[in-house]
mmCIF file of C-alpha atoms in Angstrom:
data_model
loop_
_atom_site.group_PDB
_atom_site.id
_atom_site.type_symbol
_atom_site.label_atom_id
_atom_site.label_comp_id
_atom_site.label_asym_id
_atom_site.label_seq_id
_atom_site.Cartn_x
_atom_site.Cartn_y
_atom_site.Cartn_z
ATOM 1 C CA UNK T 1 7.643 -5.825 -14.578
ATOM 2 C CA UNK T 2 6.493 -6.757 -11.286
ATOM 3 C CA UNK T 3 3.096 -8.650 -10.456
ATOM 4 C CA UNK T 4 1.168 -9.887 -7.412
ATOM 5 C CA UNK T 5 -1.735 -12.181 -7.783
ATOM 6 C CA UNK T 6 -4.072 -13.072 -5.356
ATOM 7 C CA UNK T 7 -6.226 -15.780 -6.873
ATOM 8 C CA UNK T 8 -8.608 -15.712 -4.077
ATOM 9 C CA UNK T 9 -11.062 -12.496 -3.955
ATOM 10 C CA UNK T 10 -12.944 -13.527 -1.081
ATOM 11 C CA UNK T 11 -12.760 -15.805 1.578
ATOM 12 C CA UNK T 12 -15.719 -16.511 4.146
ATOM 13 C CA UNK T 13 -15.280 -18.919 7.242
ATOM 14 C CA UNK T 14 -16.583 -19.100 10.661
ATOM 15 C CA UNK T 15 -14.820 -17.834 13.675
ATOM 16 C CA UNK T 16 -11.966 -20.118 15.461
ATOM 17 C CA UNK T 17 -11.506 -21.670 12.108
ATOM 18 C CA UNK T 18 -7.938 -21.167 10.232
ATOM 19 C CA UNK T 19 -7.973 -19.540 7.201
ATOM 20 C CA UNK T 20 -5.098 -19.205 4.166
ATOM 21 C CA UNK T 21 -4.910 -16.346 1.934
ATOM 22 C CA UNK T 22 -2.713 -17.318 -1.117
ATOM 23 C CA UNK T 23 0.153 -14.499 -2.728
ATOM 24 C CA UNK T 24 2.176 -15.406 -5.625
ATOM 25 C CA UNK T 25 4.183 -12.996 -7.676
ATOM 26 C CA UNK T 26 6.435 -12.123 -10.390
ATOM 27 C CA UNK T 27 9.758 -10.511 -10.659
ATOM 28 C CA UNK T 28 13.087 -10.373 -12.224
ATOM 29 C CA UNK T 29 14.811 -9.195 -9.349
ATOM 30 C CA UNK T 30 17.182 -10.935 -6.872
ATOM 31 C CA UNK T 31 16.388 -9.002 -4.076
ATOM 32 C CA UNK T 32 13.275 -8.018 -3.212
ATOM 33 C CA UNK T 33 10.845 -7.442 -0.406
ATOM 34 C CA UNK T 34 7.281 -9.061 0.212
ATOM 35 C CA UNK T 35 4.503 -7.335 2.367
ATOM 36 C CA UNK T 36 1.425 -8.088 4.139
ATOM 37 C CA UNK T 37 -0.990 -5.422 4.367
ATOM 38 C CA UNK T 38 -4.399 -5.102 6.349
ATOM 39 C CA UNK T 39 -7.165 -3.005 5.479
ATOM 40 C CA UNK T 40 -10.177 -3.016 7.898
ATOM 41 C CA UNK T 41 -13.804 -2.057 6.961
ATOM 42 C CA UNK T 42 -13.165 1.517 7.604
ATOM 43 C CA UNK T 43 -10.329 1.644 5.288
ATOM 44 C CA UNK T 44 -6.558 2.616 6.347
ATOM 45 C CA UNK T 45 -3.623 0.001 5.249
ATOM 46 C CA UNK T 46 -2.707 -2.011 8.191
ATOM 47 C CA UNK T 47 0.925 -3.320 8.016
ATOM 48 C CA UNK T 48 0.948 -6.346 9.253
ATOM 49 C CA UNK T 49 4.844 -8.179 8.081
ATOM 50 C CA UNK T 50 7.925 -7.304 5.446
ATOM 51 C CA UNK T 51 10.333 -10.010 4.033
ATOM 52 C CA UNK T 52 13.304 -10.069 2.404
ATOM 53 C CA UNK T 53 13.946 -12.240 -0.476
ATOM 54 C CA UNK T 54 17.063 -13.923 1.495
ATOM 55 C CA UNK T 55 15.219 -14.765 4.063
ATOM 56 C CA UNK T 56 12.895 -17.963 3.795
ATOM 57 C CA UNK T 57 12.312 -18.608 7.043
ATOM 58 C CA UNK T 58 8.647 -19.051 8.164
ATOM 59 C CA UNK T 59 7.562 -16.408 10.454
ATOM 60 C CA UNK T 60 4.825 -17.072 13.402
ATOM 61 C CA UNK T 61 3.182 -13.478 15.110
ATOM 62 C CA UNK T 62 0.678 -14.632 18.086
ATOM 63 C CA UNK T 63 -2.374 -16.011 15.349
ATOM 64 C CA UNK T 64 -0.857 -15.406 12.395
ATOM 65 C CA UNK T 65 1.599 -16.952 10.311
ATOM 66 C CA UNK T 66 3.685 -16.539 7.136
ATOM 67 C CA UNK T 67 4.863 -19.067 4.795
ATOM 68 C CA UNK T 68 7.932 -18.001 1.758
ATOM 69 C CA UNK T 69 8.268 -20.264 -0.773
ATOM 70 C CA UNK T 70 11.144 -18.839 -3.313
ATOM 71 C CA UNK T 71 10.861 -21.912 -5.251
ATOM 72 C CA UNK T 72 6.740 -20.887 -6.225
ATOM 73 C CA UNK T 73 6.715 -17.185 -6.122
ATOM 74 C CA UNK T 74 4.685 -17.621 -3.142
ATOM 75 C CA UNK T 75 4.134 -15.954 0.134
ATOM 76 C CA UNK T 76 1.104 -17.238 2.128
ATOM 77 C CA UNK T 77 -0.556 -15.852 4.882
ATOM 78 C CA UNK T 78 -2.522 -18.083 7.547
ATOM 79 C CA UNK T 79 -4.780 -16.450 10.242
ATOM 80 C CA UNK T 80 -5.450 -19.138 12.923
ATOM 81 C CA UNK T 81 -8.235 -20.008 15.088
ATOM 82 C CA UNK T 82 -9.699 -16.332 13.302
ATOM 83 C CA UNK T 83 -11.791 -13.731 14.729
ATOM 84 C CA UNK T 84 -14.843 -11.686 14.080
ATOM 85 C CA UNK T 85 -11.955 -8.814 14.113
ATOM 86 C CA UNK T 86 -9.981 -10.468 11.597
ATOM 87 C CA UNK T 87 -12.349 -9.832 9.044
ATOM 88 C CA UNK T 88 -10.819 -7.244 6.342
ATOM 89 C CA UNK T 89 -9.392 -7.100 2.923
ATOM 90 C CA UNK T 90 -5.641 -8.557 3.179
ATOM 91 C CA UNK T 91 -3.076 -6.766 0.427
ATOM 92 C CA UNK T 92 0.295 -8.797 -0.767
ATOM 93 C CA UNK T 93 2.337 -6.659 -1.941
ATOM 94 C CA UNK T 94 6.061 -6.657 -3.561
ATOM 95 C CA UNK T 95 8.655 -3.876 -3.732
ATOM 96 C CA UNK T 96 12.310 -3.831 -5.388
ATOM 97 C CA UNK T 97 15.418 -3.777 -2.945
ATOM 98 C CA UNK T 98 17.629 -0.617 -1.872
ATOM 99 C CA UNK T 99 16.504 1.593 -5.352
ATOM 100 C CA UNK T 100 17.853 5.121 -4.741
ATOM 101 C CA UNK T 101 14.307 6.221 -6.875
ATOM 102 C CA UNK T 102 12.192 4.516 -4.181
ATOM 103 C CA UNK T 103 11.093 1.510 -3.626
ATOM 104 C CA UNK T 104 6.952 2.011 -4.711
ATOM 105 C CA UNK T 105 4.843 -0.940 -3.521
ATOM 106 C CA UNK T 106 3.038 -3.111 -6.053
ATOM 107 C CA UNK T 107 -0.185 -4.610 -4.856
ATOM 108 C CA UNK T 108 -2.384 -7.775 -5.250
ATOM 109 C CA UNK T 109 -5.930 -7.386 -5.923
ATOM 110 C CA UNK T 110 -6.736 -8.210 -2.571
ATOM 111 C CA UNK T 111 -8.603 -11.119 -0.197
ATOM 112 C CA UNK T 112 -11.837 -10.562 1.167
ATOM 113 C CA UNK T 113 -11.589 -12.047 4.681
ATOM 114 C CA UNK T 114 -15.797 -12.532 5.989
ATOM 115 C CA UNK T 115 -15.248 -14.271 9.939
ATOM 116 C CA UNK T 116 -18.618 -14.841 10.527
ATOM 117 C CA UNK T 117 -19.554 -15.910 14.616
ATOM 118 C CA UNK Y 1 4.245 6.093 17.935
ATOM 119 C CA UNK Y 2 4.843 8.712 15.098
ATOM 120 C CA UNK Y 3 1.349 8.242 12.254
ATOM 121 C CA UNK Y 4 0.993 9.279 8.705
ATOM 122 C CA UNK Y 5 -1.722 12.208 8.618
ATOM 123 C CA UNK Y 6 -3.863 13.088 6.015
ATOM 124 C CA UNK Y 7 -6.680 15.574 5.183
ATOM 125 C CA UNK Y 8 -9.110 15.830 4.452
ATOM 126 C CA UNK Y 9 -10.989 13.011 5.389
ATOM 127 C CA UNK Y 10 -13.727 13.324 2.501
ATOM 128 C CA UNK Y 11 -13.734 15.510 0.003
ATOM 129 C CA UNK Y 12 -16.379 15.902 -2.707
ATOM 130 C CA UNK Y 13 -15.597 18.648 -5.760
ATOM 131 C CA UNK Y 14 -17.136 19.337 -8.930
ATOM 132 C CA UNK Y 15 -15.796 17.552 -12.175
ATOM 133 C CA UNK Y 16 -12.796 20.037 -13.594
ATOM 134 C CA UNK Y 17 -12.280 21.605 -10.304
ATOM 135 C CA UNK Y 18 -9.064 21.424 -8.846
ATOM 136 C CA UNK Y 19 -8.469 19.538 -5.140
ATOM 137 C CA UNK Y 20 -5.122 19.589 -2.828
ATOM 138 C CA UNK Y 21 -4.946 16.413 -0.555
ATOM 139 C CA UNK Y 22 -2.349 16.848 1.863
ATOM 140 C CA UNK Y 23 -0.393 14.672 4.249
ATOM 141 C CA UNK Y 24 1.526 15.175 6.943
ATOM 142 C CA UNK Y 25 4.663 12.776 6.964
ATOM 143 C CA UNK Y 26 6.587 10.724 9.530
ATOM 144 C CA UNK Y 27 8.707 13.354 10.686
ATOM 145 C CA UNK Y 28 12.310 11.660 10.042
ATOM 146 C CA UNK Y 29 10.877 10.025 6.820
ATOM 147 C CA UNK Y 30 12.737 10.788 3.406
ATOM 148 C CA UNK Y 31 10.485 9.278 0.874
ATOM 149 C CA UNK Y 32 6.795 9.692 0.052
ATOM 150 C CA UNK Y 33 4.593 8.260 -2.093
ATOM 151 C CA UNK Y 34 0.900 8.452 -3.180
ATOM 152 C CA UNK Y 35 -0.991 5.757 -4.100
ATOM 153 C CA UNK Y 36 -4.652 5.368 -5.100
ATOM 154 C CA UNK Y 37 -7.573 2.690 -4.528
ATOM 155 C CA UNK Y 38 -10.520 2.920 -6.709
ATOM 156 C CA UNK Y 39 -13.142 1.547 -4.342
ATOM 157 C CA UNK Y 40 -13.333 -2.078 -4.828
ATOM 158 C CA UNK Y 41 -9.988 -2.527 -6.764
ATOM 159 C CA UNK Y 42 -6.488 -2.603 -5.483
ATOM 160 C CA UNK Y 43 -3.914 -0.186 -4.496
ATOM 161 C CA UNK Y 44 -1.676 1.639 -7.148
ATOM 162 C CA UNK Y 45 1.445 3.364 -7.098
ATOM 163 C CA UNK Y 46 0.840 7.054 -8.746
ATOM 164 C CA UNK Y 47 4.206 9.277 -7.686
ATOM 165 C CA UNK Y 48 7.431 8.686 -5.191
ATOM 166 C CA UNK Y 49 9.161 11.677 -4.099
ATOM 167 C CA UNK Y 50 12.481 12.315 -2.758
ATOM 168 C CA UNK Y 51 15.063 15.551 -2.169
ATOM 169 C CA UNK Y 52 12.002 17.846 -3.263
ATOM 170 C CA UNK Y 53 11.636 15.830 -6.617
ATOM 171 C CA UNK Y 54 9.619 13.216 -8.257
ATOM 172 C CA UNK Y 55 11.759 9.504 -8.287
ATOM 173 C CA UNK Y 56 8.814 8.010 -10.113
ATOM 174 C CA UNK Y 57 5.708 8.525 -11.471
ATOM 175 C CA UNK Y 58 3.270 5.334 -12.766
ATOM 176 C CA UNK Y 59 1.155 6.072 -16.220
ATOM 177 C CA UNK Y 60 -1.736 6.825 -14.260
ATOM 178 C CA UNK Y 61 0.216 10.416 -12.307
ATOM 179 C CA UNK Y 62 -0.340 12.149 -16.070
ATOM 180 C CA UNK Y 63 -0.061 16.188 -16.222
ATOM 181 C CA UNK Y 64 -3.199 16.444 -14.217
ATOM 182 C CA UNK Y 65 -1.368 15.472 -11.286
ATOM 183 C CA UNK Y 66 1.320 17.562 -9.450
ATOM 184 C CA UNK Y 67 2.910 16.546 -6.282
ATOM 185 C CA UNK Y 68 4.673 18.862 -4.015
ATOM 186 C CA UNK Y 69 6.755 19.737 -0.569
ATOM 187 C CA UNK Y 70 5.741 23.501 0.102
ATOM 188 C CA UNK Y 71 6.791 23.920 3.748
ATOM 189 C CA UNK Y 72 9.049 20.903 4.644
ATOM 190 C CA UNK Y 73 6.416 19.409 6.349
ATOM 191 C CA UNK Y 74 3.017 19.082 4.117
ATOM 192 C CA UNK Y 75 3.163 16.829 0.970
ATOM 193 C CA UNK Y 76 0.647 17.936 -1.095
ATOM 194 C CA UNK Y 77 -1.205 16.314 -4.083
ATOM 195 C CA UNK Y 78 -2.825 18.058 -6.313
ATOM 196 C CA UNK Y 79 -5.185 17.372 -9.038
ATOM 197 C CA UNK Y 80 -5.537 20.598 -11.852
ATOM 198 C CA UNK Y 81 -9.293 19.271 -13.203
ATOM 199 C CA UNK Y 82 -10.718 16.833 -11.826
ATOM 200 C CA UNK Y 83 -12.699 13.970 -14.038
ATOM 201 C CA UNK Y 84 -15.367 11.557 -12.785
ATOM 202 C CA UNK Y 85 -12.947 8.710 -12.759
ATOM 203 C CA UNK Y 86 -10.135 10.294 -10.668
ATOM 204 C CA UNK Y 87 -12.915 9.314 -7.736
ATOM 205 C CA UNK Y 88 -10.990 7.134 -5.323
ATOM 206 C CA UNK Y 89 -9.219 6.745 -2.100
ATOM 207 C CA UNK Y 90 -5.827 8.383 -2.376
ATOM 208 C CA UNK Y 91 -3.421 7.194 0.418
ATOM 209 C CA UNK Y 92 0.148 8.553 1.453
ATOM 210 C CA UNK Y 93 2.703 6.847 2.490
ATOM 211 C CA UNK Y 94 6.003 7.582 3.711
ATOM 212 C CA UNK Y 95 9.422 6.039 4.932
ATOM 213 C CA UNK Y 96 13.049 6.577 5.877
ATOM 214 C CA UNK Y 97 14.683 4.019 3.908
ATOM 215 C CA UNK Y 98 18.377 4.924 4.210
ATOM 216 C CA UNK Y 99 20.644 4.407 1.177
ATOM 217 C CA UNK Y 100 20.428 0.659 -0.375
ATOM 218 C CA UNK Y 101 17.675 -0.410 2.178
ATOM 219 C CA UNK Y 102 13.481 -1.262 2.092
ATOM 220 C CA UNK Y 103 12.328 0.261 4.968
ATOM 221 C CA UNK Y 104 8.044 -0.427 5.386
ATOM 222 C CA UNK Y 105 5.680 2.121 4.413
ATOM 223 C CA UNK Y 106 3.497 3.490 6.619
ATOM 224 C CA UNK Y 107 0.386 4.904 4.799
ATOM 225 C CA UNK Y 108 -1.807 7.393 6.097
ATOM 226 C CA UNK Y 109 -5.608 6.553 6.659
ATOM 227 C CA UNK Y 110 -6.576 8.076 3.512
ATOM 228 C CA UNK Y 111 -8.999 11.023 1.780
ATOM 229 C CA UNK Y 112 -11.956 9.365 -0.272
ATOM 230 C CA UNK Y 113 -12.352 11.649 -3.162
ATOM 231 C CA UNK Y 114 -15.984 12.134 -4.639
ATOM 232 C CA UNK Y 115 -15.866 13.428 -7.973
ATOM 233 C CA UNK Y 116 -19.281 14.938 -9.262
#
């Protein structure tokens, strides 16, 4: 079975400093895809980035920043030099590769991001 | 660029009633899912759909729960009788995902269900 943990629940900082939201999961697959998902206060799922298990390569998007690890399960997310706007609730989540039944999303708990000005 | 619709919005209903959330897919999108949010908690998988049928289904989508494509365009689910704990956002999402790839999901914004 397949399981995302996001040890942090909520994270507060002030604005312009970085901040790291921590994913680590659990599967038995060899391919698979990790997900970053947004969800602002009023409440739609943002997607923000999708990587495939072959590819380890850290990924840089204007402020924010993804770091794979297959070696710890892990797949961080670091928002830099943050924003009031950044503050949300940021989903990991984990799918299987190619499945001809779908390929349904399993989600973290969730990080409370609080930017405060 | 092409959104994941959803209505309604809100909906509040009487426990045991029956509610229809609908969504309006991506139009060149093959597969659709619901998922649901209890308010606080994370998101989870209920139902994927595909060729007019159910691909999956989690423990939660139990015989209260019925998922359909009436008109090629609406996906519809629907909830027979409703119980106090089925209160939740329920989200959509859909994508085209040809054969043997894992194309994102784009969800829908949502419909908050109030259960009374």
């Amino acid at each position: 079975a397949q399981k995302v943990t996001q040890a942090q629940t909520e994270i507060s900082v002030v604005e312009k400093e970085d901040v790291t939201l921590d994913c680590v999961y659990e599967t038995r697959d060899t391919t698979y895809y990790l997900f970053w998902y947004k969800q602002p206060p009023s409440g739609e799922l943002v997607f923000l980035i999708r990587r495939n298990s072959f590819d380890e390569q850290n990924e840089i998007s204007g402020r924010y920043s993804w770091n794979f690890q297959k070696s710890t399960s892990s797949f961080n997310f670091t928002i830099t030099a943050s924003q009031v706007v950044d503050s949300a609730v940021y989903f990991c989540a984990l799918s299987e590769a190619g499945r001809a039944a779908g390929n349904k999303l399993t989600f973290g708990g969730g990080t409370r991001v609080l930017v405060k000005p | 660029e092409p959104e994941v619709t959803q209505t309604p919005s809100h909906q509040v209903t009487q426990m045991g009633q029956e509610v229809i959330l609908r969504c309006v897919p991506i139009s060149n999108h093959l597969y659709f899912y619901w998922y649901r949010q209890i308010l606080g908690q994370k998101v989870e998988f209920l139902v994927s759909f595909y060729n007019n049928e159910i691909s999956e289904k989690s423990e939660i989508f139990d015989d209260q729960f019925s998922v359909e494509r009436p008109d090629g365009s609406n996906f519809t689910l629907k909830i027979r009788s409703t119980k106090l704990e089925d209160s939740a956002m329920y989200f959509c999402a859909t994508t085209f995902n040809l054969a043997g790839s894992t194309d994102t999901q784009y969800f829908g914004p949502g419909t908050r269900l109030t259960v009374l």
